[in-house]
DNA sequence: ATGTCAAGAAGATCTTGA
């Protein structure tokens, strides 16, 4: 079973790329981020025609997450995180699918830092940690897949110096991510590729793709029971180099 | 030093948020 996290950076602009990916790779479960689409304009018919059921949590203009399943309809468990009633960003969607609990996560970017956006990022990470703790306590097989907007370690970025002041690799962001993983989650990419330098994102600017100047910010965190079933994990880099590509590549884990 | 993209609101470009 192939489970994918894919920040599409606009599902309308990326629909040809997404449908092509579904057809070519036939992933079983796909967590999408940055739909940049309202609930009403989500291209449900096109995705269903490609053989996928979907649940989505849209927002006009930015954010937005979805869970897709091949030949099945994901069943929604929760949209949004508890703990901040005034938070109206569409960044968390949790579903039951194929016997797994699967969450699609679009963690706040947090730039510029310091500032209110970075404070929001850290608060959101604490709220995510509470939800993740509850999932582990319930002992459900779970996958938390998404764009975490966190570069976990120095070997997860092409240049520590270039990104030193970025919200994605501040000590606070890293500590929160480390604490989340330490609850008992397995970072699928890192466990399968311990040597690092596995990029999931390349900026559109400054020829980052051509220079392979990327970083690793899309992560699949596996609960213990799912981690026991992990076969392989990787990045479908090829899709980053195609016409009208997202700045993220599909990132995946293969589960027995 | 920095070479981009998508969407929305306005209005034939600018702002926001990556």
PDB file of C-alpha atoms (C1' of nucleotides) in Angstrom:
ATOM      1  CA  UNK A   1       0.000   0.000   0.000  1.00  0.00           C
ATOM      2  CA  UNK A   2       1.479   3.326  -1.145  1.00  0.00           C
ATOM      3  CA  UNK A   3       0.567   6.371   0.958  1.00  0.00           C
ATOM      4  CA  UNK A   4       1.499   9.770  -0.468  1.00  0.00           C
ATOM      5  CA  UNK A   5       1.792  13.315   0.827  1.00  0.00           C
ATOM      6  CA  UNK A   6       1.640  15.936  -1.933  1.00  0.00           C
ATOM      7  CA  UNK A   7       1.533  19.707  -1.512  1.00  0.00           C
ATOM      8  CA  UNK A   8       0.017  20.651  -4.870  1.00  0.00           C
ATOM      9  CA  UNK A   9       0.235  24.467  -4.510  1.00  0.00           C
ATOM     10  CA  UNK A  10      -3.190  25.076  -6.019  1.00  0.00           C
ATOM     11  CA  UNK A  11      -5.341  22.127  -7.065  1.00  0.00           C
ATOM     12  CA  UNK A  12      -6.872  23.993  -9.982  1.00  0.00           C
ATOM     13  CA  UNK A  13      -3.502  24.931 -11.473  1.00  0.00           C
ATOM     14  CA  UNK A  14      -2.122  21.465 -10.673  1.00  0.00           C
ATOM     15  CA  UNK A  15      -5.029  19.275 -11.762  1.00  0.00           C
ATOM     16  CA  UNK A  16      -3.327  17.888 -14.906  1.00  0.00           C
ATOM     17  CA  UNK A  17      -0.221  17.021 -12.839  1.00  0.00           C
ATOM     18  CA  UNK A  18      -2.302  15.400 -10.096  1.00  0.00           C
ATOM     19  CA  UNK A  19      -4.447  13.302 -12.443  1.00  0.00           C
ATOM     20  CA  UNK A  20      -1.325  12.218 -14.302  1.00  0.00           C
ATOM     21  CA  UNK A  21       0.270  11.197 -11.001  1.00  0.00           C
ATOM     22  CA  UNK A  22      -2.781   9.189  -9.919  1.00  0.00           C
ATOM     23  CA  UNK A  23      -2.904   7.397 -13.271  1.00  0.00           C
ATOM     24  CA  UNK A  24       0.804   6.657 -13.507  1.00  0.00           C
ATOM     25  CA  UNK A  25       1.559   5.730  -9.882  1.00  0.00           C
ATOM     26  CA  UNK A  26      -1.813   4.373  -8.709  1.00  0.00           C
ATOM     27  CA  UNK A  27      -1.160   5.350  -5.074  1.00  0.00           C
ATOM     28  CA  UNK A  28      -3.630   3.884  -2.579  1.00  0.00           C
ATOM     29  CA  UNK A  29      -3.966   6.946  -0.335  1.00  0.00           C
ATOM     30  CA  UNK A  30      -3.029  10.555  -1.130  1.00  0.00           C
ATOM     31  CA  UNK A  31      -2.944  13.436   1.343  1.00  0.00           C
ATOM     32  CA  UNK A  32      -3.079  16.779  -0.462  1.00  0.00           C
ATOM     33  CA  UNK A  33      -2.129  20.198   0.903  1.00  0.00           C
ATOM     34  CA  UNK A  34      -2.423  23.784  -0.316  1.00  0.00           C
ATOM     35  CA  UNK A  35      -5.557  23.225  -2.362  1.00  0.00           C
ATOM     36  CA  UNK A  36      -6.118  27.018  -2.555  1.00  0.00           C
ATOM     37  CA  UNK A  37      -9.706  26.119  -3.390  1.00  0.00           C
ATOM     38  CA  UNK A  38     -13.040  26.631  -1.658  1.00  0.00           C
ATOM     39  CA  UNK A  39     -15.113  23.557  -0.821  1.00  0.00           C
ATOM     40  CA  UNK A  40     -17.424  24.397  -3.720  1.00  0.00           C
ATOM     41  CA  UNK A  41     -14.700  24.504  -6.392  1.00  0.00           C
ATOM     42  CA  UNK A  42     -12.853  21.306  -5.399  1.00  0.00           C
ATOM     43  CA  UNK A  43     -12.612  19.180  -8.616  1.00  0.00           C
ATOM     44  CA  UNK A  44     -14.384  16.164  -7.162  1.00  0.00           C
ATOM     45  CA  UNK A  45     -15.679  14.844 -10.498  1.00  0.00           C
ATOM     46  CA  UNK A  46     -12.224  14.744 -12.113  1.00  0.00           C
ATOM     47  CA  UNK A  47     -10.738  12.944  -9.133  1.00  0.00           C
ATOM     48  CA  UNK A  48     -13.586  10.452  -8.987  1.00  0.00           C
ATOM     49  CA  UNK A  49     -13.207   9.830 -12.732  1.00  0.00           C
ATOM     50  CA  UNK A  50      -9.575   8.918 -12.045  1.00  0.00           C
ATOM     51  CA  UNK A  51     -10.821   6.251  -9.624  1.00  0.00           C
ATOM     52  CA  UNK A  52     -10.477   8.032  -6.296  1.00  0.00           C
ATOM     53  CA  UNK A  53     -12.884   8.910  -3.518  1.00  0.00           C
ATOM     54  CA  UNK A  54     -12.090  12.121  -1.644  1.00  0.00           C
ATOM     55  CA  UNK A  55     -12.819  14.120   1.478  1.00  0.00           C
ATOM     56  CA  UNK A  56     -11.680  17.730   1.456  1.00  0.00           C
ATOM     57  CA  UNK A  57     -11.460  20.749   3.735  1.00  0.00           C
ATOM     58  CA  UNK A  58     -11.115  23.757   1.464  1.00  0.00           C
ATOM     59  CA  UNK A  59     -10.538  27.469   1.903  1.00  0.00           C
ATOM     60  CA  UNK A  60     -10.738  30.260  -0.636  1.00  0.00           C
ATOM     61  CA  UNK A  61      -7.369  31.582  -1.752  1.00  0.00           C
ATOM     62  CA  UNK A  62      -4.973  29.599   0.406  1.00  0.00           C
ATOM     63  CA  UNK A  63      -4.525  26.552   2.684  1.00  0.00           C
ATOM     64  CA  UNK A  64      -6.863  23.585   2.144  1.00  0.00           C
ATOM     65  CA  UNK A  65      -6.262  19.833   2.662  1.00  0.00           C
ATOM     66  CA  UNK A  66      -7.777  16.607   1.318  1.00  0.00           C
ATOM     67  CA  UNK A  67      -7.555  12.829   1.648  1.00  0.00           C
ATOM     68  CA  UNK A  68      -7.947  10.640  -1.471  1.00  0.00           C
ATOM     69  CA  UNK A  69      -8.368   6.855  -1.611  1.00  0.00           C
ATOM     70  CA  UNK A  70      -8.168   4.611  -4.650  1.00  0.00           C
ATOM     71  CA  UNK A  71     -11.437   2.753  -5.151  1.00  0.00           C
ATOM     72  CA  UNK A  72     -12.791   3.812  -1.762  1.00  0.00           C
ATOM     73  CA  UNK A  73     -14.356   6.738   0.046  1.00  0.00           C
ATOM     74  CA  UNK A  74     -12.396   8.015   3.045  1.00  0.00           C
ATOM     75  CA  UNK A  75     -14.631   8.535   6.082  1.00  0.00           C
ATOM     76  CA  UNK A  76     -14.096  11.833   7.837  1.00  0.00           C
ATOM     77  CA  UNK A  77     -13.130  11.671  11.524  1.00  0.00           C
ATOM     78  CA  UNK A  78     -12.141  15.282  12.259  1.00  0.00           C
ATOM     79  CA  UNK A  79     -11.492  18.574  10.469  1.00  0.00           C
ATOM     80  CA  UNK A  80      -9.392  21.201  12.201  1.00  0.00           C
ATOM     81  CA  UNK A  81      -7.601  20.946  15.547  1.00  0.00           C
ATOM     82  CA  UNK A  82      -9.020  21.715  18.972  1.00  0.00           C
ATOM     83  CA  UNK A  83      -7.649  24.420  21.212  1.00  0.00           C
ATOM     84  CA  UNK A  84      -8.107  27.702  19.298  1.00  0.00           C
ATOM     85  CA  UNK A  85     -11.713  28.477  18.369  1.00  0.00           C
ATOM     86  CA  UNK A  86     -10.838  31.602  16.372  1.00  0.00           C
ATOM     87  CA  UNK A  87      -8.504  29.620  14.054  1.00  0.00           C
ATOM     88  CA  UNK A  88     -10.312  29.410  10.686  1.00  0.00           C
ATOM     89  CA  UNK A  89      -7.409  28.042   8.612  1.00  0.00           C
ATOM     90  CA  UNK A  90      -8.100  24.754   6.796  1.00  0.00           C
ATOM     91  CA  UNK A  91      -4.972  22.825   7.741  1.00  0.00           C
ATOM     92  CA  UNK A  92      -5.988  19.480   9.280  1.00  0.00           C
ATOM     93  CA  UNK A  93      -8.234  16.696   8.008  1.00  0.00           C
ATOM     94  CA  UNK A  94      -8.381  13.224   9.555  1.00  0.00           C
ATOM     95  CA  UNK A  95     -10.086  10.238   7.931  1.00  0.00           C
ATOM     96  CA  UNK A  96     -10.566   6.496   8.268  1.00  0.00           C
ATOM     97  CA  UNK A  97      -9.389   4.729   5.136  1.00  0.00           C
ATOM     98  CA  UNK A  98      -8.292   1.157   4.434  1.00  0.00           C
ATOM     99  CA  UNK A  99      -8.183   0.341   8.159  1.00  0.00           C
ATOM    100  CA  UNK A 100      -5.885   3.283   8.899  1.00  0.00           C
ATOM    101  CA  UNK A 101      -6.374   6.667  10.454  1.00  0.00           C
ATOM    102  CA  UNK A 102      -4.876   9.102   7.955  1.00  0.00           C
ATOM    103  CA  UNK A 103      -4.408  12.824   8.590  1.00  0.00           C
ATOM    104  CA  UNK A 104      -3.506  15.390   5.947  1.00  0.00           C
ATOM    105  CA  UNK A 105      -1.530  18.197   7.574  1.00  0.00           C
ATOM    106  CA  UNK A 106      -0.600  21.651   6.306  1.00  0.00           C
ATOM    107  CA  UNK A 107       1.425  23.166   9.104  1.00  0.00           C
ATOM    108  CA  UNK A 108       1.765  26.972   9.170  1.00  0.00           C
ATOM    109  CA  UNK A 109       4.848  28.316   7.404  1.00  0.00           C
ATOM    110  CA  UNK A 110       5.627  30.793  10.191  1.00  0.00           C
ATOM    111  CA  UNK A 111       7.547  33.416   8.189  1.00  0.00           C
ATOM    112  CA  UNK A 112       8.497  36.068   8.882  1.00  0.00           C
ATOM    113  CA  UNK A 113       9.975  35.217  12.247  1.00  0.00           C
ATOM    114  CA  UNK A 114       9.881  36.404  14.901  1.00  0.00           C
ATOM    115  CA  UNK A 115       6.319  37.650  14.772  1.00  0.00           C
ATOM    116  CA  UNK A 116       2.657  36.663  15.076  1.00  0.00           C
ATOM    117  CA  UNK A 117       2.851  34.149  12.212  1.00  0.00           C
ATOM    118  CA  UNK A 118       5.680  32.291  13.942  1.00  0.00           C
ATOM    119  CA  UNK A 119       3.791  32.362  17.248  1.00  0.00           C
ATOM    120  CA  UNK A 120       0.777  30.859  15.446  1.00  0.00           C
ATOM    121  CA  UNK A 121       3.005  28.138  13.997  1.00  0.00           C
ATOM    122  CA  UNK A 122       4.250  27.102  17.432  1.00  0.00           C
ATOM    123  CA  UNK A 123       0.752  27.165  18.941  1.00  0.00           C
ATOM    124  CA  UNK A 124      -0.514  25.041  16.027  1.00  0.00           C
ATOM    125  CA  UNK A 125       2.284  22.528  16.566  1.00  0.00           C
ATOM    126  CA  UNK A 126       1.315  22.189  20.216  1.00  0.00           C
ATOM    127  CA  UNK A 127      -2.311  21.591  19.215  1.00  0.00           C
ATOM    128  CA  UNK A 128      -1.167  18.976  16.675  1.00  0.00           C
ATOM    129  CA  UNK A 129       0.944  17.305  19.358  1.00  0.00           C
ATOM    130  CA  UNK A 130      -2.127  16.998  21.580  1.00  0.00           C
ATOM    131  CA  UNK A 131      -4.106  15.336  18.793  1.00  0.00           C
ATOM    132  CA  UNK A 132      -1.202  13.033  17.932  1.00  0.00           C
ATOM    133  CA  UNK A 133      -0.884  12.014  21.595  1.00  0.00           C
ATOM    134  CA  UNK A 134      -4.573  11.094  21.664  1.00  0.00           C
ATOM    135  CA  UNK A 135      -4.170   8.926  18.553  1.00  0.00           C
ATOM    136  CA  UNK A 136      -1.260   7.047  20.129  1.00  0.00           C
ATOM    137  CA  UNK A 137      -3.190   6.609  23.364  1.00  0.00           C
ATOM    138  CA  UNK A 138      -6.093   5.114  21.395  1.00  0.00           C
ATOM    139  CA  UNK A 139      -3.607   2.681  19.811  1.00  0.00           C
ATOM    140  CA  UNK A 140      -5.064   3.156  16.341  1.00  0.00           C
ATOM    141  CA  UNK A 141      -2.846   2.491  13.293  1.00  0.00           C
ATOM    142  CA  UNK A 142      -2.216   6.045  12.098  1.00  0.00           C
ATOM    143  CA  UNK A 143      -0.314   8.049   9.496  1.00  0.00           C
ATOM    144  CA  UNK A 144       0.212  11.806   9.898  1.00  0.00           C
ATOM    145  CA  UNK A 145       1.188  12.950   6.413  1.00  0.00           C
ATOM    146  CA  UNK A 146       1.754  16.455   5.211  1.00  0.00           C
ATOM    147  CA  UNK A 147       3.731  19.593   4.656  1.00  0.00           C
ATOM    148  CA  UNK A 148       5.113  20.217   8.145  1.00  0.00           C
ATOM    149  CA  UNK A 149       7.054  23.323   7.116  1.00  0.00           C
ATOM    150  CA  UNK A 150       9.854  22.093   9.384  1.00  0.00           C
ATOM    151  CA  UNK A 151      13.403  21.208   8.295  1.00  0.00           C
ATOM    152  CA  UNK A 152      14.146  18.712  11.068  1.00  0.00           C
ATOM    153  CA  UNK A 153      17.969  18.734  10.964  1.00  0.00           C
ATOM    154  CA  UNK A 154      20.890  20.422   9.242  1.00  0.00           C
ATOM    155  CA  UNK A 155      21.235  17.553   6.744  1.00  0.00           C
ATOM    156  CA  UNK A 156      17.661  18.171   5.614  1.00  0.00           C
ATOM    157  CA  UNK A 157      18.580  21.404   3.816  1.00  0.00           C
ATOM    158  CA  UNK A 158      20.889  22.288   0.922  1.00  0.00           C
ATOM    159  CA  UNK A 159      22.389  25.225   2.801  1.00  0.00           C
ATOM    160  CA  UNK A 160      22.116  25.834   6.536  1.00  0.00           C
ATOM    161  CA  UNK A 161      23.497  29.308   6.031  1.00  0.00           C
ATOM    162  CA  UNK A 162      20.962  30.310   3.387  1.00  0.00           C
ATOM    163  CA  UNK A 163      18.028  29.213   5.546  1.00  0.00           C
ATOM    164  CA  UNK A 164      19.400  30.141   8.967  1.00  0.00           C
ATOM    165  CA  UNK A 165      16.832  32.862   9.689  1.00  0.00           C
ATOM    166  CA  UNK A 166      13.879  31.012   8.175  1.00  0.00           C
ATOM    167  CA  UNK A 167      10.949  29.870  10.310  1.00  0.00           C
ATOM    168  CA  UNK A 168      11.336  26.357   8.854  1.00  0.00           C
ATOM    169  CA  UNK A 169      14.528  25.653  10.794  1.00  0.00           C
ATOM    170  CA  UNK A 170      14.378  27.764  13.945  1.00  0.00           C
ATOM    171  CA  UNK A 171      15.224  25.949  17.200  1.00  0.00           C
ATOM    172  CA  UNK A 172      11.610  26.326  18.357  1.00  0.00           C
ATOM    173  CA  UNK A 173      10.215  24.720  15.178  1.00  0.00           C
ATOM    174  CA  UNK A 174      12.703  21.885  15.393  1.00  0.00           C
ATOM    175  CA  UNK A 175      12.145  21.259  19.093  1.00  0.00           C
ATOM    176  CA  UNK A 176       8.382  21.025  18.540  1.00  0.00           C
ATOM    177  CA  UNK A 177       8.842  18.575  15.653  1.00  0.00           C
ATOM    178  CA  UNK A 178      11.343  16.516  17.644  1.00  0.00           C
ATOM    179  CA  UNK A 179       8.945  16.390  20.604  1.00  0.00           C
ATOM    180  CA  UNK A 180       6.118  15.232  18.336  1.00  0.00           C
ATOM    181  CA  UNK A 181       8.198  12.406  16.856  1.00  0.00           C
ATOM    182  CA  UNK A 182       9.422  11.462  20.339  1.00  0.00           C
ATOM    183  CA  UNK A 183       5.862  10.673  21.394  1.00  0.00           C
ATOM    184  CA  UNK A 184       6.409   7.411  19.514  1.00  0.00           C
ATOM    185  CA  UNK A 185       6.087   8.269  15.817  1.00  0.00           C
ATOM    186  CA  UNK A 186       8.408   7.065  13.075  1.00  0.00           C
ATOM    187  CA  UNK A 187       9.572   9.550  10.412  1.00  0.00           C
ATOM    188  CA  UNK A 188       9.272   7.199   7.402  1.00  0.00           C
ATOM    189  CA  UNK A 189      11.690   9.026   5.082  1.00  0.00           C
ATOM    190  CA  UNK A 190      14.372   9.430   7.723  1.00  0.00           C
ATOM    191  CA  UNK A 191      14.217   5.828   8.934  1.00  0.00           C
ATOM    192  CA  UNK A 192      14.602   4.497   5.379  1.00  0.00           C
ATOM    193  CA  UNK A 193      17.227   7.098   4.361  1.00  0.00           C
ATOM    194  CA  UNK A 194      19.327   7.732   7.478  1.00  0.00           C
ATOM    195  CA  UNK A 195      22.068   9.524   5.547  1.00  0.00           C
ATOM    196  CA  UNK A 196      19.830  12.470   4.709  1.00  0.00           C
ATOM    197  CA  UNK A 197      19.871  14.895   1.774  1.00  0.00           C
ATOM    198  CA  UNK A 198      16.484  13.667   0.588  1.00  0.00           C
ATOM    199  CA  UNK A 199      14.617  16.730  -0.669  1.00  0.00           C
ATOM    200  CA  UNK A 200      10.851  17.081  -0.984  1.00  0.00           C
ATOM    201  CA  UNK A 201      10.718  20.797  -1.898  1.00  0.00           C
ATOM    202  CA  UNK A 202      12.603  23.043  -4.293  1.00  0.00           C
ATOM    203  CA  UNK A 203      11.803  26.758  -4.430  1.00  0.00           C
ATOM    204  CA  UNK A 204      10.574  28.229  -7.700  1.00  0.00           C
ATOM    205  CA  UNK A 205      13.142  31.038  -7.338  1.00  0.00           C
ATOM    206  CA  UNK A 206      16.809  31.276  -8.185  1.00  0.00           C
ATOM    207  CA  UNK A 207      16.941  28.047 -10.189  1.00  0.00           C
ATOM    208  CA  UNK A 208      16.609  25.943  -7.052  1.00  0.00           C
ATOM    209  CA  UNK A 209      15.435  22.843  -8.936  1.00  0.00           C
ATOM    210  CA  UNK A 210      18.216  23.071 -11.516  1.00  0.00           C
ATOM    211  CA  UNK A 211      20.794  23.463  -8.712  1.00  0.00           C
ATOM    212  CA  UNK A 212      19.121  20.733  -6.594  1.00  0.00           C
ATOM    213  CA  UNK A 213      18.892  23.325  -3.805  1.00  0.00           C
ATOM    214  CA  UNK A 214      16.033  21.786  -1.844  1.00  0.00           C
ATOM    215  CA  UNK A 215      15.021  20.709   1.587  1.00  0.00           C
ATOM    216  CA  UNK A 216      12.946  18.065   3.363  1.00  0.00           C
ATOM    217  CA  UNK A 217       9.734  19.432   4.847  1.00  0.00           C
ATOM    218  CA  UNK A 218       7.075  16.905   3.755  1.00  0.00           C
ATOM    219  CA  UNK A 219       6.910  14.114   6.295  1.00  0.00           C
ATOM    220  CA  UNK A 220       4.960  10.907   6.937  1.00  0.00           C
ATOM    221  CA  UNK A 221       4.835  10.035  10.628  1.00  0.00           C
ATOM    222  CA  UNK A 222       3.792   6.455  11.373  1.00  0.00           C
ATOM    223  CA  UNK A 223       2.297   5.075  14.578  1.00  0.00           C
ATOM    224  CA  UNK A 224       4.150   2.023  15.971  1.00  0.00           C
ATOM    225  CA  UNK A 225       1.855  -0.573  14.389  1.00  0.00           C
ATOM    226  CA  UNK A 226       2.186   1.072  10.977  1.00  0.00           C
ATOM    227  CA  UNK A 227       5.936   1.546  11.354  1.00  0.00           C
ATOM    228  CA  UNK A 228       6.226  -2.225  11.798  1.00  0.00           C
ATOM    229  CA  UNK A 229       4.684  -2.577   8.331  1.00  0.00           C
ATOM    230  CA  UNK A 230       6.963  -0.019   6.613  1.00  0.00           C
ATOM    231  CA  UNK A 231       8.643  -1.436   3.507  1.00  0.00           C
ATOM    232  CA  UNK A 232      10.133   1.644   1.830  1.00  0.00           C
ATOM    233  CA  UNK A 233       9.794   5.399   1.604  1.00  0.00           C
ATOM    234  CA  UNK A 234      10.806   7.907  -1.024  1.00  0.00           C
ATOM    235  CA  UNK A 235      10.158  10.978  -3.128  1.00  0.00           C
ATOM    236  CA  UNK A 236       8.770  10.938  -6.667  1.00  0.00           C
ATOM    237  CA  UNK A 237      11.226  13.686  -7.670  1.00  0.00           C
ATOM    238  CA  UNK A 238      10.477  13.333 -11.353  1.00  0.00           C
ATOM    239  CA  UNK A 239       7.194  15.205 -10.933  1.00  0.00           C
ATOM    240  CA  UNK A 240       9.003  18.329  -9.689  1.00  0.00           C
ATOM    241  CA  UNK A 241      10.757  18.666 -13.035  1.00  0.00           C
ATOM    242  CA  UNK A 242       7.664  18.541 -15.235  1.00  0.00           C
ATOM    243  CA  UNK A 243       5.735  21.400 -16.860  1.00  0.00           C
ATOM    244  CA  UNK A 244       3.675  23.502 -14.452  1.00  0.00           C
ATOM    245  CA  UNK A 245       4.976  21.511 -11.469  1.00  0.00           C
ATOM    246  CA  UNK A 246       4.261  22.182  -7.827  1.00  0.00           C
ATOM    247  CA  UNK A 247       7.288  23.332  -5.819  1.00  0.00           C
ATOM    248  CA  UNK A 248       6.846  20.133  -3.755  1.00  0.00           C
ATOM    249  CA  UNK A 249       7.271  16.555  -5.001  1.00  0.00           C
ATOM    250  CA  UNK A 250       5.000  13.662  -3.962  1.00  0.00           C
ATOM    251  CA  UNK A 251       6.525  11.995  -0.894  1.00  0.00           C
ATOM    252  CA  UNK A 252       5.525   8.444  -0.013  1.00  0.00           C
ATOM    253  CA  UNK A 253       5.677   5.448   2.276  1.00  0.00           C
ATOM    254  CA  UNK A 254       5.033   1.856   1.224  1.00  0.00           C
ATOM    255  CA  UNK A 255       3.231  -0.192   3.866  1.00  0.00           C
ATOM    256  CA  UNK A 256       2.730  -3.976   3.904  1.00  0.00           C
TER     257      UNK A 256
ATOM    258  C1'  DA B   1      22.297  40.101  -5.120  1.00  0.00           C
ATOM    259  C1'  DT B   2      19.028  36.928  -6.237  1.00  0.00           C
ATOM    260  C1'  DG B   3      16.335  34.595 -11.133  1.00  0.00           C
ATOM    261  C1'  DT B   4       8.858  32.339  -9.087  1.00  0.00           C
ATOM    262  C1'  DC B   5       4.099  31.037  -8.824  1.00  0.00           C
ATOM    263  C1'  DA B   6      -1.024  30.990  -7.714  1.00  0.00           C
ATOM    264  C1'  DA B   7      -5.099  33.247  -6.365  1.00  0.00           C
ATOM    265  C1'  DG B   8      -8.130  37.168  -5.300  1.00  0.00           C
ATOM    266  C1'  DA B   9      -9.780  41.741  -5.882  1.00  0.00           C
ATOM    267  C1'  DA B  10      -9.842  44.936  -8.762  1.00  0.00           C
ATOM    268  C1'  DG B  11      -9.962  46.458 -13.087  1.00  0.00           C
ATOM    269  C1'  DA B  12      -5.902  45.403 -17.932  1.00  0.00           C
ATOM    270  C1'  DT B  13      -1.746  45.423 -12.100  1.00  0.00           C
ATOM    271  C1'  DC B  14      -1.261  44.973  -7.369  1.00  0.00           C
ATOM    272  C1'  DT B  15      -1.325  42.387  -2.853  1.00  0.00           C
ATOM    273  C1'  DT B  16      -0.941  38.234  -0.125  1.00  0.00           C
ATOM    274  C1'  DG B  17       1.198  34.029   1.019  1.00  0.00           C
ATOM    275  C1'  DA B  18       4.052  31.140   0.159  1.00  0.00           C
TER     276       DA B  18
END
